[in-house]
Short mmCIF file of C-alpha atoms and ligand atoms in Angstrom, two decimals:
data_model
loop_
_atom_site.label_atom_id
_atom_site.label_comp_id
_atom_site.label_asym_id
_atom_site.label_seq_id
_atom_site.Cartn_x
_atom_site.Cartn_y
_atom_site.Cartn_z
CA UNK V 1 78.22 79.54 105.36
CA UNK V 2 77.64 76.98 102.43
CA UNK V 3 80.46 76.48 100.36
CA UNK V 4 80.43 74.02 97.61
CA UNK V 5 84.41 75.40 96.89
CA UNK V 6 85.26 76.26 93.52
CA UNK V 7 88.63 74.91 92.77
CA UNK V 8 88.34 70.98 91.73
CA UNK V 9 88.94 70.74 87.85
CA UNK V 10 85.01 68.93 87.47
CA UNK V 11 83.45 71.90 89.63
CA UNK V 12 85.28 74.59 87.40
CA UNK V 13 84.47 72.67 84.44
CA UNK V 14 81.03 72.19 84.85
CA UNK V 15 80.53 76.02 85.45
CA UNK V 16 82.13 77.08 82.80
CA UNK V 17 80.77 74.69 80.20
CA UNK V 18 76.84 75.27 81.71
CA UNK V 19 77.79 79.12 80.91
CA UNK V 20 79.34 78.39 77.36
CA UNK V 21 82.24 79.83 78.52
CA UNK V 22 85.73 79.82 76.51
CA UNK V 23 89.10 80.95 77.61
CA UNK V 24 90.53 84.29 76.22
CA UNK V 25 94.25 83.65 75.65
CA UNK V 26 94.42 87.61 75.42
CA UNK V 27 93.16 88.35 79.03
CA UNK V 28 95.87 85.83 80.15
CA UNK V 29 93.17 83.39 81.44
CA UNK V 30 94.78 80.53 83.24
CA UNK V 31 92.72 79.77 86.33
CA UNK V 32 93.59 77.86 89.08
CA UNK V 33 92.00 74.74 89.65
CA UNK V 34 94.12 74.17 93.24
CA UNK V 35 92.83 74.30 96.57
CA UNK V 36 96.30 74.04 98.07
CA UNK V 37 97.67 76.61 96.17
CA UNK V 38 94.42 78.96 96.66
CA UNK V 39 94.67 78.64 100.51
CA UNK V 40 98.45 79.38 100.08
CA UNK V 41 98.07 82.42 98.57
CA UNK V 42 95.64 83.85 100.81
CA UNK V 43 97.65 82.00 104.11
CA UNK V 44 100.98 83.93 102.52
CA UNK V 45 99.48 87.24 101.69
CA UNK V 46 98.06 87.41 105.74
CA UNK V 47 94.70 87.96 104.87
CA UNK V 48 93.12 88.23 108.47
CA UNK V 49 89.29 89.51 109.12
CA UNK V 50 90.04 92.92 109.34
CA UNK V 51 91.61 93.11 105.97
CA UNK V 52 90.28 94.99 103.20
CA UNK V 53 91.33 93.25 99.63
CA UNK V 54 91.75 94.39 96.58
CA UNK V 55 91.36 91.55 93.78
CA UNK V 56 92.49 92.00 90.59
CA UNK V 57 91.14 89.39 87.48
CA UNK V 58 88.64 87.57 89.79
CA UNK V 59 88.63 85.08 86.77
CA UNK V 60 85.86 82.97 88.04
CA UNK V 61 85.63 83.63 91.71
CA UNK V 62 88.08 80.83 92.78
CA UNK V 63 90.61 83.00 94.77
CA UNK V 64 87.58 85.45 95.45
CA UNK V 65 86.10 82.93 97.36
CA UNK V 66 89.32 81.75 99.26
CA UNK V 67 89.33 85.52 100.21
CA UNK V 68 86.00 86.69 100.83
CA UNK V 69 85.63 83.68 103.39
CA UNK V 70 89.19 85.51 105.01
CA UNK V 71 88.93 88.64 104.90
CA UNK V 72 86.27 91.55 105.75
CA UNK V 73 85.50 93.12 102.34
CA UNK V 74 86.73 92.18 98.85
CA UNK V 75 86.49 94.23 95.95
CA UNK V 76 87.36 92.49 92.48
CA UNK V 77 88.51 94.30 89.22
CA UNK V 78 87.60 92.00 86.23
CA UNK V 79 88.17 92.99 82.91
CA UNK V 80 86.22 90.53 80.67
CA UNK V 81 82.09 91.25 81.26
CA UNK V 82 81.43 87.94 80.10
CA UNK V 83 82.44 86.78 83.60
CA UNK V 84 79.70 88.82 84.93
CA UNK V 85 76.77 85.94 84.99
CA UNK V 86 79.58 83.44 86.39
CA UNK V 87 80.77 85.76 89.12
CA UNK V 88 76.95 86.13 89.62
CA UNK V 89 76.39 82.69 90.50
CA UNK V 90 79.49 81.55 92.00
CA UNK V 91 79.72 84.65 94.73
CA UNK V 92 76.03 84.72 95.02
CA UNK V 93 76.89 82.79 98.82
CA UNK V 94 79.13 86.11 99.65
CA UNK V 95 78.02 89.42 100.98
CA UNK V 96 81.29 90.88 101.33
CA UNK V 97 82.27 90.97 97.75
CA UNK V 98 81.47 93.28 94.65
CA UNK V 99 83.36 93.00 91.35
CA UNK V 100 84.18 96.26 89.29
CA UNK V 101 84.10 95.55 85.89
CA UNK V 102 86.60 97.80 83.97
CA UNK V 103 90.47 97.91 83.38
CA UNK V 104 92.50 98.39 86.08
CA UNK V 105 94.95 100.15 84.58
CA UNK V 106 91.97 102.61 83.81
CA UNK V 107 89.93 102.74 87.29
CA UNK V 108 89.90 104.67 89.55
CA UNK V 109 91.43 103.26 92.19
CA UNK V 110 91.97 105.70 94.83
CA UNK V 111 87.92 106.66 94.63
CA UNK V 112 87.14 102.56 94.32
CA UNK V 113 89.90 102.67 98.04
CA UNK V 114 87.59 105.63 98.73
CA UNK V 115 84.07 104.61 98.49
CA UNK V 116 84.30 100.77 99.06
CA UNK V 117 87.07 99.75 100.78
CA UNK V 118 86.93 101.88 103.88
CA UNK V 119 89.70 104.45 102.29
CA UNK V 120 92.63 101.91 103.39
CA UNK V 121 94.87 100.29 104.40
CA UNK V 122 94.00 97.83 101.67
CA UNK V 123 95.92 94.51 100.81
CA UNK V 124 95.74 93.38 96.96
CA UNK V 125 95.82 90.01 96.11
CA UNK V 126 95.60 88.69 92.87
CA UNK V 127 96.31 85.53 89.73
CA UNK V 128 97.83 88.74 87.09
CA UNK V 129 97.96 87.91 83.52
CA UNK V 130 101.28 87.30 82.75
CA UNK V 131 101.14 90.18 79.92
CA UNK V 132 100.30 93.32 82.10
CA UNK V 133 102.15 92.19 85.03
CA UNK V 134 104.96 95.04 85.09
CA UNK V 135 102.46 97.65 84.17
CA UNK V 136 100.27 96.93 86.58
CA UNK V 137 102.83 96.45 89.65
CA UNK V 138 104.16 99.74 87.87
CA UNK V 139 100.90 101.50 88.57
CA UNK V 140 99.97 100.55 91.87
CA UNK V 141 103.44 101.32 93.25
CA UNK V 142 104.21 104.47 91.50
CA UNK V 143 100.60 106.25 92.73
CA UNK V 144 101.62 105.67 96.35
CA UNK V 145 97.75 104.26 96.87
CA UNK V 146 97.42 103.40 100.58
CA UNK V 147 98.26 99.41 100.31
CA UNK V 148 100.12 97.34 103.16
CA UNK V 149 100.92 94.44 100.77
CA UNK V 150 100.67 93.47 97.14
CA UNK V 151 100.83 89.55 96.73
CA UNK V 152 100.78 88.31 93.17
CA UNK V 153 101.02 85.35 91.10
CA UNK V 154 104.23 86.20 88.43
CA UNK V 155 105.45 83.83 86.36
CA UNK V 156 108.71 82.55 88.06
CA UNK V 157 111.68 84.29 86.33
CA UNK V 158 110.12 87.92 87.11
CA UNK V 159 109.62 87.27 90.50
CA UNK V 160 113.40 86.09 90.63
CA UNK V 161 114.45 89.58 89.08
CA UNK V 162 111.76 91.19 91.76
CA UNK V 163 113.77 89.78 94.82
CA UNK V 164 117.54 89.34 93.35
CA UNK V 165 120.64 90.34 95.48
CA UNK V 166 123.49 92.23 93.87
CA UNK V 167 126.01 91.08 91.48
CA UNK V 168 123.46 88.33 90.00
CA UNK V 169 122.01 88.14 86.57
CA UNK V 170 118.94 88.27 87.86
CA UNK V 171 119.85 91.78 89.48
CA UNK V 172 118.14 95.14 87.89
CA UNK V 173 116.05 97.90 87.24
CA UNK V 174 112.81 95.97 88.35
CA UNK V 175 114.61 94.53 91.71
CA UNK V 176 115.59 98.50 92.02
CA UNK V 177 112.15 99.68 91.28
CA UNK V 178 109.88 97.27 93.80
CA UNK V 179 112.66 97.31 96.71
CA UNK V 180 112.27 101.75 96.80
CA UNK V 181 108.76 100.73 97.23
CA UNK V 182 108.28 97.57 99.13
CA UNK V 183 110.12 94.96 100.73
CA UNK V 184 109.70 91.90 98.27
CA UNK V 185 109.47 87.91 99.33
CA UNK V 186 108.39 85.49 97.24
CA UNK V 187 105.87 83.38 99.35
CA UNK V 188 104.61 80.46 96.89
CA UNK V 189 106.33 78.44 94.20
CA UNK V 190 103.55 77.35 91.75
CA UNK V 191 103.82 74.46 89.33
CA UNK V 192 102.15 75.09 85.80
CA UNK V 193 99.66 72.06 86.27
CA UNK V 194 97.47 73.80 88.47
CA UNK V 195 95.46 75.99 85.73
CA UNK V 196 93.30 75.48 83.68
CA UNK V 197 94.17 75.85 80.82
CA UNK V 198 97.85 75.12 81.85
CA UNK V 199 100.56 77.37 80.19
CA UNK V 200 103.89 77.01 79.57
CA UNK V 201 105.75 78.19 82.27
CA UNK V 202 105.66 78.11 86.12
CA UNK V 203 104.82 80.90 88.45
CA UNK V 204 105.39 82.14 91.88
CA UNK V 205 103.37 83.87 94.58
CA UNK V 206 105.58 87.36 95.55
CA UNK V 207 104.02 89.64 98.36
CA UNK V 208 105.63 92.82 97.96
CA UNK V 209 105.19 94.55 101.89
CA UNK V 210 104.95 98.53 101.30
CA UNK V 211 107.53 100.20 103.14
CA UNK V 212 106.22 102.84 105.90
CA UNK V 213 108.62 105.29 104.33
CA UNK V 214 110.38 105.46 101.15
CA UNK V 215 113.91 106.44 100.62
CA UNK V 216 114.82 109.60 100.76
CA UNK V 217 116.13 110.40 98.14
CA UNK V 218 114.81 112.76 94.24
CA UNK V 219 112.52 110.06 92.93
CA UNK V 220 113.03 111.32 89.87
CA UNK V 221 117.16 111.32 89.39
CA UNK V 222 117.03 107.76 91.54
CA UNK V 223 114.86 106.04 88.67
CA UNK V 224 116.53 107.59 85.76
CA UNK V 225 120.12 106.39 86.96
CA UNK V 226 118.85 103.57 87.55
CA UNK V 227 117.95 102.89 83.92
CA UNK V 228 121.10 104.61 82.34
CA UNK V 229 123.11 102.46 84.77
CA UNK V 230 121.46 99.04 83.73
CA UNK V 231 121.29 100.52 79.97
CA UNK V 232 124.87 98.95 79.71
CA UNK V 233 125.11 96.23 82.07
CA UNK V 234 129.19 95.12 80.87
CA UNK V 235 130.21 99.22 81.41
CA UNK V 236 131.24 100.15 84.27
CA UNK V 237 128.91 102.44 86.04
CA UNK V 238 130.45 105.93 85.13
CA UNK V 239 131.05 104.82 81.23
CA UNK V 240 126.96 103.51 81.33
CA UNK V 241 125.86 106.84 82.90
CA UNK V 242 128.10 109.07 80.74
CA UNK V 243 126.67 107.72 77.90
CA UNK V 244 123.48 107.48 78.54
CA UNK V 245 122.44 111.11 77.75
CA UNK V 246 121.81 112.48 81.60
CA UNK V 247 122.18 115.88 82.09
CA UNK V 248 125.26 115.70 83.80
CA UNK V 249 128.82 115.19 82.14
CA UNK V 250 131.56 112.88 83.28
CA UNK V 251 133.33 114.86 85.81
CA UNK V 252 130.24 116.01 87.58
CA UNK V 253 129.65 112.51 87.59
CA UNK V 254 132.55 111.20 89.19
CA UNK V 255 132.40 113.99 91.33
CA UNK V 256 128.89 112.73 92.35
CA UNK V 257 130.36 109.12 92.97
CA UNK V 258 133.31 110.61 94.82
CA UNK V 259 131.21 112.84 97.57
CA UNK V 260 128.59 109.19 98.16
CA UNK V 261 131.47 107.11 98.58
CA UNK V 262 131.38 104.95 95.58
CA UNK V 263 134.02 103.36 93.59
CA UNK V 264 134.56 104.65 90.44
CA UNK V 265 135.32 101.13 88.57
CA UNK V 266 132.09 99.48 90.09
CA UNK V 267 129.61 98.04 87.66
CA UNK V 268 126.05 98.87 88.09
CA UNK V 269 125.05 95.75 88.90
CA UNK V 270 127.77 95.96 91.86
CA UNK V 271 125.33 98.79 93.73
CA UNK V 272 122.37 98.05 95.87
CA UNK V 273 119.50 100.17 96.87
CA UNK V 274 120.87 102.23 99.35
CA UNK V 275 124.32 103.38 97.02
CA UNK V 276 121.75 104.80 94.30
CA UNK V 277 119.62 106.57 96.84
CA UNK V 278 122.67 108.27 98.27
CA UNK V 279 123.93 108.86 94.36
CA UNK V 280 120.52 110.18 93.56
CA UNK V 281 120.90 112.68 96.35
CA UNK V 282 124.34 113.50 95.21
CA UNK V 283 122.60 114.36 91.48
CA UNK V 284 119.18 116.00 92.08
CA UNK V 285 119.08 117.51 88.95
CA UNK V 286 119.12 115.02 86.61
N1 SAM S 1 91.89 84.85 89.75
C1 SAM S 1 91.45 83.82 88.81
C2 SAM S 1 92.09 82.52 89.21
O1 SAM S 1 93.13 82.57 89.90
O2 SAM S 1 91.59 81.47 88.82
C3 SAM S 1 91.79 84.19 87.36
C4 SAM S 1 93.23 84.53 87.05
S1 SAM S 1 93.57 84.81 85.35
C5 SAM S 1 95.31 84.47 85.32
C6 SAM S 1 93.61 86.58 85.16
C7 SAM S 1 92.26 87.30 85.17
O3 SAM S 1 92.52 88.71 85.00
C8 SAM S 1 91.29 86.93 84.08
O4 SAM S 1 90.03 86.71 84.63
C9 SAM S 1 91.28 88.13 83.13
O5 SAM S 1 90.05 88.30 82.44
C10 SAM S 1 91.57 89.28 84.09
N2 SAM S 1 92.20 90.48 83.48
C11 SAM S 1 93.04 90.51 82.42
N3 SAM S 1 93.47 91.78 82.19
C12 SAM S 1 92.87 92.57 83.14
C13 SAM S 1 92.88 93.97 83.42
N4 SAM S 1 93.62 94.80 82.68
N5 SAM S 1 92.12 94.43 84.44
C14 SAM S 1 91.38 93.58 85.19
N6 SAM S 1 91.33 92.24 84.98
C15 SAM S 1 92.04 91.74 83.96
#
């Protein structure tokens, strides 16, 4: 297949400029402008040629590319439409891509999985905007969508809090929320001087491997003690929860920690996954 490769500053340059395109700081538009760092995300997310991808802010193709050349069929979510006539041209070579244009916070993903991606397994790969990182992690985890893997370009200190161990400062109620899901590795350290335009801070590449079952445990009760336990990170855990509002007073509470074997001076911070699954079980009905 011809491949004139997207990623050298002049070649991303040259196509933007010919289209009169300019960089929307509110879409989060840093693209990369790396070939090393392109074929290490796609290396460390395991794209193969039976995988299915999900790509979310295609940008100008660059990673699309990388992906499409991987992987059997890529389907791209781009926000901004004025990408459409670059897209056009630069993925004109590939006939295993189409780009959605829309909000993927809005789609429709599960009839998108449906129609065009073979209904799943699908892996998502994707250069997020810094700004809609958590929601967007937040929606694809929370609607259980048939994905193996999520691998995404954060910047650095939230993939740090995505993969932090116990008793760190780094340690919370995002590492809490992506390890019930997924089992989370960060795969890529990326140095700000490989986008264009290049912002302030540096990122890393985090594939987040869905787990083939999740806890078991009330959803529900496990994420709200979650957040009343972090609510109060210097409390212990019994004086965050108890004042925190859950609909459960301080003895039940204790009794709770009592019957899943927990300390009652620990901190929440102290407590890894598996102590607030079996505390969530203990409270149901939070
Ligand atoms: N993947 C390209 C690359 O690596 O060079 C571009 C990455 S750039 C950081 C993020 C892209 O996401 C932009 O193209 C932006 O327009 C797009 N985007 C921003 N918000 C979006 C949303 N809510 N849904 C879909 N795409 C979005």
């Amino acid at each position: 297949m011809e491949n004139k490769r997207l990623y050298s500053p002049k070649q991303v340059r040259e196509v933007l400029d010919r289209h009169g395109f300019t960089f929307s700081k509110g879409l989060g538009q840093n693209f990369l402008i790396d070939g090393n760092i392109v074929r290490g995300i796609v290396r460390g997310a395991g794209i193969t040629k039976d995988d299915y991808v999900l790509e979310i802010g295609p940008g100008m193709g660059t990673l699309t590319e990388e992906l499409a050349l991987n992987a059997k069929k890529v389907v791209a979510i781009e926000l901004d439409n004025r990408l459409k006539p670059i897209l056009e041209e630069t993925l004109y070579p590939y006939d295993n891509v189409e780009v959605v244009y829309g909000d993927v916070l809005k789609l429709p993903l599960r009839e998108i999985i449906d129609e065009k991606l073979g209904g799943g397994p699908v892996k998502v790969v994707a250069n997020l905007p810094y700004y809609v990182t958590t929601p967007i992690i937040g929606r694809l985890l929370e609607e259980e969508l048939p994905f193996k893997s999520i691998s995404v370009m954060v910047q650095k200190e939230v993939a740090d809090r995505m993969v932090a161990r116990p008793d760190t400062k780094d340690y919370g109620s995002l590492t809490l929320f992506v390890s019930f899901y997924t089992k989370p590795e960060i795969i890529l350290k990326v140095p700000k001087t490989v986008f264009m335009p290049q912002p302030k801070i540096d990122s890393s590449v985090i594939r987040l491997t869905i787990k083939d079952e999740l806890p078991d445990t009330n959803r529900e009760s496990f994420f709200k003690l979650v957040r009343a336990a972090f609510s109060k990170r210097r409390k212990t855990l019994i004086n965050a929860l108890s004042t925190y509002g859950l609909e459960a007073d301080k003895d039940e509470l204790r009794a709770a920690l009592v019957r899943a074997g927990i300390d009652e001076t620990v901190r929440g911070e102290d407590l890894a996954l598996e102590d607030y699954v079996r505390l969530a079980r203990e409270l149901p009905k939070l």
